[in-house]
Each structure stands twice: as structure tokens, then as C-alpha cells.
Amino acid sequence: MEVELRGITKRFGPVVANSDVNLTIRPGEILGLLGENGAGKTTLMNILSGLYRADEGEIIIDGKTVDFDGPGDAIAAGIGMVHQHFMLVPVFTVAENVVLGVEPVGALDRLDIEAARRQVTDISTQYGLEVDPNAIIEEIPVGLQQRVEIIKVLFRSADVIVFDEPTAVLTPQEVTEFFGIIRSLRDAGKALVFITHKLHEVLEVADRISVLRAGQIVGEGDPKTSTDAELAELMVGRPVRFTVEKSPRKPGETVLDVKDLHVLNERDEVAVDGVSFEVRSGEVVGIAGVQGNGQTELVEAITGLRMPIEGTIAFEGHDITRASARERHRSGMAHIPEDRQRSGIIGTFNIAENMVLDTYYDDRYSSGINLRWPDIYRSTAEIVTDFDVRTNSVFSLANHLSGGNQQKLVVARELSRDIKMMVASQPTRGVDVGSIEYIHKRIIESRDEGDGVLIVSTELDEIMGLSDRILVMFRGRIVAEFEGGKAGIQEIGLAMAGAGAAA
Amino acid sequence: MTVNDRIDKATGDLLKRAVVTRFEIEELVVVPIFAVLIALLLGGLTMVATGVDLPTIGLSYASLLQGSVGSLNAISETLTSAAPLTLAGLGIALGFRAGLFNIGAEGQLLIGGMAAAVVGFSLQGVPLVIHLPLALVAGMAAGALWASIAGWLRAATGAHEVISTIMLNLISFRLVDYLLRNPPIQRPGRSDPISKSILESSELPALLQWLDPNLRIHAGIILTLIVVFVVYWLLFRTTIGFEFRSAGANPDAARYGGMRSGLIIVSVMAVAGALAGLAGANQVLGVLGRASPGFSAGIGFDAIAVALLGRGHPVGVLFAGLLFGALEAGGRNMQVGAGVSIDLITIIQALIVVFIAAPMLVRTLFPFAFAKRGNQREGS
Ligand SMILES: Nc1ncnc2c1ncn2[C@@H]1O[C@H](COP(=O)(O)OP(=O)(O)OP(=O)(O)O)[C@@H](O)[C@H]1O
Ligand SMILES: [Mg+2]
């Protein structure tokens, strides 16, 4: 099935998200779609999948113009989308989620769960999408949840499948598996669109590349001949530096001192199991590790969102083990949370309200209990300009920002105040190459001003590029420590897989 | 232009407010108008179905209009009914904003009204400027304390506020009955449950009795307008309101921002209870002059609909309160004038809430009144 988007224009009030876009999606091919944050990738694909209606232009499937009046029509026409934020019912099983809305029914409209399971298993084996149909969604890792989303789309017999930043939440291992899946779908004759900010991924897996900038197609790339640098320049409109420029560190006093920390997770299992380390002023410490090895709980304990069961945390020499999140924050600790949608922003609040989410009470923004909105708006406008958060007004809702710009909003909020310590989880998740360069530069500037920085990331490149010291976390413990710039990717990778844990 | 100028310009552009879109105007104004119209229409059909003849139906709606806005007296009645609905509605709306579903306004109103009555009849020889504020504050304080019980239960034990406020309602009904049957509250010489009458120095002054002694409108309506403004200020202009709204919109983000959810829950319930208590005091000090069993008359439940209808916004709640007040005043007139049961008004009120809650339905029923959509569909 061949799909052609012709002359697509989409406006949101004064914002032009797509402007006269032409794009062809062919069967048996993976189309890589690149573009800066806010370039209009998600919007374009939402139009294709019937979620939005274009203001101008048409969608042509196999030569016939179609008109989608909602996602249902697009699904019926064979177009499916795997969204960046999954839409699964957490307490249902895999099979139940897959058939939801199109359940096979037996006599008297009874749900035929056996048939559902069988159908799920059939699709799994056909495309190599291994997953247990009886598993409960909330108990399986993100990578498997994504498979369920893919099976869901296939179950509705989609011939065109759009993936919006599917790899942003996957571990490197899961990414490799995902590539296997997407290739087998291609070989089965499906037409695929793959959106990502990781250029090497498109170069590896795409057959053709299109680049969007400011709502327009600005170029095509051939994965066989293009390089990251060319693609990045095409996206951003200027050359981008991929490595972080930094001077040797000048470590000072200890800012953060964690001793023998034990933390439980939601299910009351030990997630952090006796971790000790320190972060000095003027240094970046990176924590590498496969997701789910206790990093989340460690960060929550340091930032005051989860109480440890044992051990101590000291900040600038004061014991803060039992201090509230507000107290830590007040004394100069900043926190970029790992999941911006869950806790970093409030979607139904505007950008200015989000910009002061954790500083509204201080005397820059309020007198007594009175918020000084004019000051908040002015300061937000400055920060937004500074960090190039793409929006046309500080009064826009955070929900209406593109994914990457939401992340930039969170980073801007935390980096724009006077701090002594930065705790950053996945600081550049979903952010485009140009903005990654800028965020990294600001983090290093913060270090050079004498702040302590703790980075937790599943991106090894990011950890290796930024850190002066690298700690590797495995099953709740720190199993290895490397000097930044000296360690090889191999060694760190082995430690992450637990190789050093036995020794 | 230098770089700095360019940055200043970019910053200035960001500070421009977006124009209100046609879609937003439709949601706020056109949908409610059509919701009211269709509810009245369906109300008429209900009358047809129950065998009321057409002239009587016409007469009913004429007296509904007459009794709500048709004369000075009608307007006075509308405003008198609107005041407590709005006050209690504001409290419930505040809860919605903070993610709490407070069903307990009825009980908070009773407890608040009782406290106001006690202060109202017991302080002899105190001038009005002291006595009236004291009585009002007593009503608010009692309502706040009563509602905080549910807040505290939620914060400390996780007991859901819907359940606990319903239970507190039931307790308050019996508690008030008990208090009314016993000294020192019970009126001397009476065996039925009724309180002593409040002293004149604690009455909310009537506003237009110099024109016509039948005009019941009293200072409570002015108080209501002030409170609308205060609640607006609290919600949107203060750090406290910012915390309330954050906790309601995304509790995880509120926690991340260093806000204390337990404290927020208890304070929201206290403020909501204070507003419901004030509504009760308003009734006792402005309309009834005493407390009797069930003097709350379902205001605390109607106020839930008022808060929903007002979309949780103080100004919206004021308009919704006025509408419900008008329906109530008009409904009484309708019962007298056309002999149609006042229950019909309850049906119409319920229908209005249904249609307001389902804007898509209204849009589908009256396509001619709305701009063609399509490009406004919200995605994920
Ligand atoms: N519902 C909406 N209301 C208003 N503006 C919107 C809405 N959705 C998107 N936009 C705007 O449209 C533009 C394109 O957004 P889109 O989400 O398509 O970007 P994107 O290319 O997917 O970016 P990212 O890489 O950050 O995910 C942005 O400027 C965004 O602010
Ligand atoms: Mg996007």
C-alpha cells in the first residue's frame, strides 16, 4: 500500500506546524523522518493517523484520495501508529490489550479470550515479536510494552505503521531487538515511518530519509551515503558539534555525600542496596546502568521524593537524609526528573506556570502569598528565549509543546536558577541534536561555576561525553568506577551487564 | 538591530496573550445557552408526557420567567436564592480544582449555620458591626472544622473524601436535630426541634425593605460577590491557590515541586467547608432568622451541580448560581401560578447539567450555531 501526503498544511492558531508538506510512504521500505524539536513530525503523523485533520492538502492511498474523520477511519484504511506515550491498560493482560475494542466474541457476545490469545501468539511468531500473551502490562518492561503496541497495530491489519520516537525509552539491547522487528515488518511488505532524534539509528535502519524543518520538508538523505554531520546540519540549519567541549575538572569540596544508602521500590523490594559515593563541587559524576537497576530510586532518595530505609545523605556537610524535597530544593539542589510527563510538567498549566513549578514561593516570584505574575511572565519569556524552547507565547499550555520542547522547558527551569548541585535523569531524552549540544554546554558551564553535577542516563554516549567520573550501577549496587575519558565503551558495557559484580 | 535588541523583541513577542479563539467562546457561552434551551424544551416534553395541556405549559414557562426576572420582587428572590448556592458552589469548585470531590457541603452548611445561629442569639447587647462578623466567622470556622475531618481522614489514612463526606453529612443531620431539641439552643417553651431566634444585631441587613417590605434581598448577595472575588484571587493570584491547582492537575508534579499533598488536602477541605459554612450562616442570618431541622434544604447538593456547571471557575460558579437561583425562584412562582409541580424544575436543572457536561452532544444537536470544526480536534 502506497501512501502519499500532498500539500499538507496544519495550523494551531498562529502556529504553522506543517506547511505544504509532500511525503510518500512506500511498501517494503523504512522511511526515516528527522527534524528539530517542534519541526512538525508528530503533527504530520497525527494527521496521517486521523487524529488531526489537515487545514489544506490531501492524503492519497494507492491513487485514491481519502478523508479521515478520526483514528477509526485511518485504522480501517490500514494505517496504524505507535505513539511515544503508550496507550495500554496497565492492569489488563497482553492479549486483552491487543484485542481491546475489536474483541473476538463467541456465543452471546462472550469474550473469547482463548481466540484472542491464539491470535496474539500467531502474530508474535509471524514477526518475531516474542511476548507472553498472559503477562500483565504493568509487570513487563517498556520494551515489551512497545511490542504489545506493535502487535496491537498489526492485529488491526495495518499496512502502514508509524513509530514516533520508539527508541527514546529503550535500552540499547532493546533497540537492537526493535531493529530486528522493524526489518522483518519491512520484509513482509509493510510501509514504515520511523521518527527518532538519534541519527545513527536512522542511518542504520532506514531506506530513505526525509528531513522536516519549521514545518517544511527541507531535504532528503540517502542512508548509504549521508553522515550524521550532514543530517544534523540539514535538520538544524547549522553545523552541530557532537562531542562536548570541556576543560579538565577542578574538583573542590564535597557537595553530595551518600553513605551506605538502602532504598525500597514501590513493591517493597530492595532497589538500592548499600550505595556510597560522593560528588564534589566542579565535577560531573555519571551513573551508567541498564534501566531498572535502582537508578530511579537512588535519584528519588537524593532529591527527597522517597525515604531511604538505611544510610545517610549529606549535602554541603548537612545531613539531609530526612529533609523534605522543598528544603533540599531551597538549599540549592536542582532535579531534572526522568519522566517529564509524569512529574516534570503539568500539561494543563501554561508555560509560565510550569516554569515556576518549584520556585513559585521564592521572593523572585512572590511577596507573601501573592504571586507576582508580571515578574513570572517576564522571567519565563527570558528563560524560554535563552533555551530556545519553541513556542509562540508563555501563555501556551505545556501540553501543546512538542515532546522535545517539553523536555527543554524542564531543563531550562532547573538550569536557570542559582544552584549548587544538579541531579539530572535522562536530561536530553527526546531532544534534538542541536539542543543536546546546548544543554550539554550549559551543564558543563554549571560544573565550571563550581556546582556538583550528577547525571543518570541510559545513553552511554551522554555519560561518557559529560562525566569526569563514571559509576556503573547494577542490581542496586555500584559495581564499577571509571575515570571519565579513560574508560572504553566496551569496559563500561560489560560492567553494566554485571560482569564485575561477581568479582 | 543588535543581538540584544533581537532577544528583547523575541521576549516581548512571547509576552503577548493569545486571542480568545472562537472555539473557546463557543464552549463558554454558546454551549451553555443551548444547554438551557434544550433542557427547557425537554422539560416541556416531560409535561406533555404527563398529560399537561399546551396552554398550561405555556403558562408555566411564562410564570417561570415572570417569577425569576419579571419584577423587582422576582429579581430579589432570584438573588436571595443564588447567594447560598454560589457560596457553597465556590467551595466545591475549589475542591474540584484541587482534585477533591467534596459531597459534604450539605453537612458543612448545616454545621456552619448552627454555629452562626448560636452566636446570633447568644451575644446580647453587642453592636451589629461586631456581632454580625462574629456570627459569620463562627459559621465559617465551624464549617471548616467539620470539613477538615474528611480532609484529615484522607491525608492520614487515605479514606476517600466522597465516602467520608457522605458519612459526615448523615452525622450532621442527626447532630443538628439533637442540638435543636436541647437547651441552650432549643427555643424555650417549644417541644419541636427549633432554635432560639437570632438577635437583630446579627442579621444580614435587608437591602431594599425601604422600597417594599416584601423584598427579601439582603447583604448576603454583596458578601457573595466579595467572596467570588476572594476565591478568584486565592486560586489564581496566590501561592496557596497555585499549590491547590497543581495538586489537582498532577499530584506527582506537585510533589516534585516540593508541595505537601497532605497539608494541601486538609487546607482545601477547610476552605471548602468555610465557604459552605458561610452559605449556612447566610441562610440563618439573612433569610431564616433561626435554625430548624433540614434548614439546608438541599442547597449543599444543588451546589455540586452549580460548581460543575460553572466549570470550577469562580466567575462561572457565580453565573451558574444565578441561573439556579433564577430557576428556583421562578419554579416557586410556576407552582403557584400554573399549578405545575416544582419537581419539574429539578428535572430541568438536571438536564442542563447533563447537556453542559456533554458539549459534543449540544454541538451535534445545533450544528448551525457553531463554526465547523475539524482542525480543532485535540490529539494526544
Ligand atoms: N495541540 C496543539 N496546540 C497548539 N500547538 C501545537 C499543538 N500540537 C503541536 N503544536 C505546535 O506545533 C509544532 C509542531 O509540533 P510537533 O509535536 O509536531 O513537533 P515534533 O516535530 O514532533 O517535535 P519533537 O521532536 O519535539 O517531538 C510545535 O511548535 C508545537 O508547539
Ligand atoms: Mg514529537
Coordinates of N, CA, C and O in Angstrom, one line a residue, chain B residues 94-161:
Chain B
L94 N -13.6 24.8 44.3 CA -12.2 24.8 44.8 C -11.7 23.4 45.0 O -10.6 23.1 44.7
G95 N -12.6 22.6 45.5 CA -12.2 21.2 45.7 C -11.9 20.5 44.4 O -10.9 19.8 44.2
F96 N -12.8 20.7 43.4 CA -12.6 20.1 42.0 C -11.2 20.5 41.5 O -10.5 19.7 41.0
R97 N -10.9 21.8 41.7 CA -9.6 22.3 41.2 C -8.4 21.6 41.8 O -7.4 21.4 41.2
A98 N -8.6 21.2 43.1 CA -7.5 20.5 43.8 C -7.7 19.0 43.7 O -7.0 18.3 44.4
G99 N -8.6 18.5 42.9 CA -8.8 17.1 42.7 C -9.6 16.4 43.8 O -9.4 15.2 44.0
L100 N -10.3 17.2 44.6 CA -11.1 16.6 45.7 C -12.6 16.7 45.3 O -13.1 17.7 44.9
F101 N -13.3 15.6 45.6 CA -14.8 15.6 45.3 C -15.5 15.6 46.6 O -15.7 14.6 47.2
N102 N -15.9 16.9 47.0 CA -16.5 17.1 48.3 C -18.0 17.0 48.1 O -18.6 17.9 47.6
I103 N -18.6 16.0 48.7 CA -20.0 15.8 48.6 C -20.6 16.4 49.9 O -21.8 16.3 50.1
G104 N -19.8 16.9 50.8 CA -20.3 17.2 52.1 C -20.7 18.6 52.4 O -20.9 19.0 53.5
A105 N -20.9 19.4 51.3 CA -21.3 20.8 51.5 C -22.6 20.9 52.3 O -22.8 21.8 53.2
E106 N -23.5 20.0 52.1 CA -24.8 20.0 52.8 C -24.6 20.0 54.4 O -25.1 20.8 55.1
G107 N -23.8 19.0 54.8 CA -23.5 18.9 56.2 C -22.7 20.1 56.7 O -23.0 20.6 57.8
Q108 N -21.7 20.6 56.0 CA -20.9 21.7 56.4 C -21.8 22.9 56.5 O -21.6 23.8 57.4
L109 N -22.7 23.0 55.6 CA -23.7 24.2 55.6 C -24.5 24.1 56.9 O -24.7 25.1 57.6
L110 N -25.0 22.9 57.3 CA -25.8 22.8 58.5 C -25.0 23.2 59.7 O -25.5 23.9 60.6
I111 N -23.8 22.6 59.8 CA -23.0 22.9 61.0 C -22.6 24.3 61.1 O -22.7 25.0 62.1
G112 N -22.2 24.9 59.9 CA -21.9 26.3 59.9 C -23.1 27.2 60.3 O -23.0 28.1 61.1
G113 N -24.3 26.9 59.7 CA -25.5 27.6 60.1 C -25.8 27.5 61.5 O -26.2 28.5 62.2
M114 N -25.6 26.3 62.1 CA -25.9 26.2 63.6 C -25.0 27.1 64.4 O -25.5 27.8 65.3
A115 N -23.7 27.1 64.0 CA -22.8 27.9 64.8 C -23.1 29.4 64.7 O -23.1 30.1 65.7
A116 N -23.5 29.8 63.5 CA -23.9 31.2 63.3 C -25.1 31.5 64.1 O -25.2 32.6 64.7
A117 N -26.1 30.6 64.2 CA -27.3 30.8 64.9 C -27.0 30.9 66.4 O -27.5 31.9 67.1
V118 N -26.1 30.1 66.9 CA -25.7 30.1 68.4 C -25.1 31.5 68.7 O -25.6 32.1 69.6
V119 N -24.2 31.9 67.9 CA -23.6 33.2 68.1 C -24.6 34.3 68.0 O -24.7 35.3 68.7
G120 N -25.5 34.1 67.0 CA -26.5 35.1 66.7 C -27.5 35.3 67.8 O -28.0 36.5 68.0
F121 N -27.9 34.3 68.5 CA -28.9 34.5 69.6 C -28.3 34.7 71.0 O -28.9 35.1 71.9
S122 N -27.0 34.4 71.1 CA -26.5 34.4 72.5 C -25.7 35.7 72.9 O -25.7 36.0 74.1
L123 N -25.2 36.5 72.0 CA -24.5 37.7 72.4 C -25.4 38.9 72.5 O -25.7 39.5 71.5
Q124 N -25.8 39.2 73.7 CA -26.7 40.3 74.0 C -25.9 41.6 74.0 O -24.8 41.6 74.4
G125 N -26.6 42.6 73.5 CA -26.0 44.0 73.6 C -24.7 44.3 72.9 O -23.9 45.1 73.3
V126 N -24.4 43.5 71.8 CA -23.2 43.8 71.1 C -23.7 44.5 69.8 O -24.7 44.1 69.2
P127 N -23.0 45.5 69.4 CA -23.4 46.2 68.2 C -23.2 45.4 66.9 O -22.4 44.5 66.9
L128 N -24.0 45.7 65.9 CA -24.1 44.9 64.7 C -22.7 44.8 64.0 O -22.3 43.7 63.6
V129 N -21.9 45.8 64.0 CA -20.6 45.8 63.3 C -19.7 44.7 64.0 O -18.7 44.3 63.3
I130 N -19.9 44.3 65.2 CA -19.1 43.3 65.8 C -19.9 42.0 65.8 O -19.4 40.9 65.4
H131 N -21.2 42.0 66.1 CA -22.0 40.8 66.2 C -22.1 40.0 64.9 O -21.8 38.8 64.8
L132 N -22.5 40.7 63.8 CA -22.6 40.1 62.5 C -21.4 39.4 62.0 O -21.4 38.2 61.7
P133 N -20.2 40.2 62.0 CA -19.0 39.5 61.6 C -18.7 38.3 62.4 O -18.3 37.2 61.9
L134 N -18.9 38.4 63.7 CA -18.6 37.3 64.6 C -19.4 36.0 64.2 O -18.9 34.9 64.2
A135 N -20.7 36.3 64.0 CA -21.6 35.2 63.6 C -21.2 34.6 62.3 O -21.2 33.3 62.1
L136 N -20.8 35.4 61.3 CA -20.4 34.9 60.0 C -19.1 34.0 60.2 O -19.0 32.9 59.7
V137 N -18.1 34.6 61.0 CA -16.9 33.9 61.2 C -17.1 32.6 61.9 O -16.5 31.5 61.6
A138 N -18.0 32.6 62.9 CA -18.3 31.3 63.6 C -18.9 30.3 62.6 O -18.5 29.1 62.6
G139 N -19.7 30.7 61.7 CA -20.2 29.8 60.7 C -19.1 29.2 59.8 O -19.1 28.0 59.5
M140 N -18.2 30.1 59.4 CA -17.1 29.6 58.5 C -16.2 28.7 59.3 O -15.8 27.6 58.8
A141 N -15.9 29.1 60.5 CA -15.0 28.2 61.3 C -15.6 26.8 61.6 O -14.9 25.8 61.4
A142 N -16.9 26.8 61.9 CA -17.5 25.5 62.2 C -17.5 24.6 60.9 O -17.2 23.5 60.9
G143 N -17.9 25.3 59.8 CA -17.9 24.5 58.5 C -16.5 24.0 58.2 O -16.3 22.9 57.7
A144 N -15.5 24.9 58.4 CA -14.1 24.5 58.1 C -13.6 23.3 58.9 O -13.1 22.3 58.4
L145 N -14.0 23.4 60.2 CA -13.5 22.3 61.1 C -14.2 21.0 60.7 O -13.6 19.9 60.6
W146 N -15.5 21.1 60.4 CA -16.3 19.9 60.1 C -15.7 19.2 58.8 O -15.5 18.0 58.7
A147 N -15.4 20.1 57.8 CA -14.9 19.5 56.5 C -13.5 19.0 56.7 O -13.1 18.1 56.0
S148 N -12.7 19.6 57.6 CA -11.3 19.2 57.8 C -11.2 17.8 58.3 O -10.2 17.1 58.1
I149 N -12.3 17.3 59.0 CA -12.3 15.9 59.4 C -12.1 15.0 58.2 O -11.2 14.1 58.2
A150 N -12.9 15.3 57.2 CA -12.8 14.5 56.0 C -11.4 14.6 55.3 O -10.8 13.7 54.8
G151 N -10.9 15.9 55.3 CA -9.6 16.1 54.8 C -8.5 15.4 55.5 O -7.6 14.7 54.9
W152 N -8.6 15.4 56.8 CA -7.6 14.8 57.7 C -7.7 13.3 57.4 O -6.6 12.6 57.3
L153 N -8.9 12.7 57.4 CA -9.0 11.3 57.1 C -8.4 10.9 55.8 O -7.7 9.8 55.7
R154 N -8.5 11.7 54.8 CA -8.0 11.4 53.5 C -6.4 11.5 53.6 O -5.7 10.6 53.1
A155 N -5.9 12.5 54.2 CA -4.5 12.7 54.2 C -3.8 11.7 55.1 O -2.7 11.2 54.7
A156 N -4.4 11.4 56.2 CA -3.7 10.5 57.2 C -3.9 9.0 56.9 O -3.1 8.2 57.1
T157 N -5.1 8.7 56.4 CA -5.4 7.3 56.3 C -5.8 6.9 54.8 O -5.9 5.7 54.5
G158 N -6.0 7.8 53.9 CA -6.3 7.5 52.6 C -7.8 7.3 52.4 O -8.2 6.9 51.3
A159 N -8.6 7.4 53.4 CA -10.1 7.2 53.3 C -10.6 8.2 52.3 O -10.3 9.4 52.4
H160 N -11.3 7.7 51.3 CA -11.7 8.6 50.2 C -12.8 9.6 50.6 O -13.7 9.3 51.4
E161 N -12.5 10.9 50.2 CA -13.4 12.0 50.7 C -14.9 11.9 50.3 O -15.7 12.4 51.0

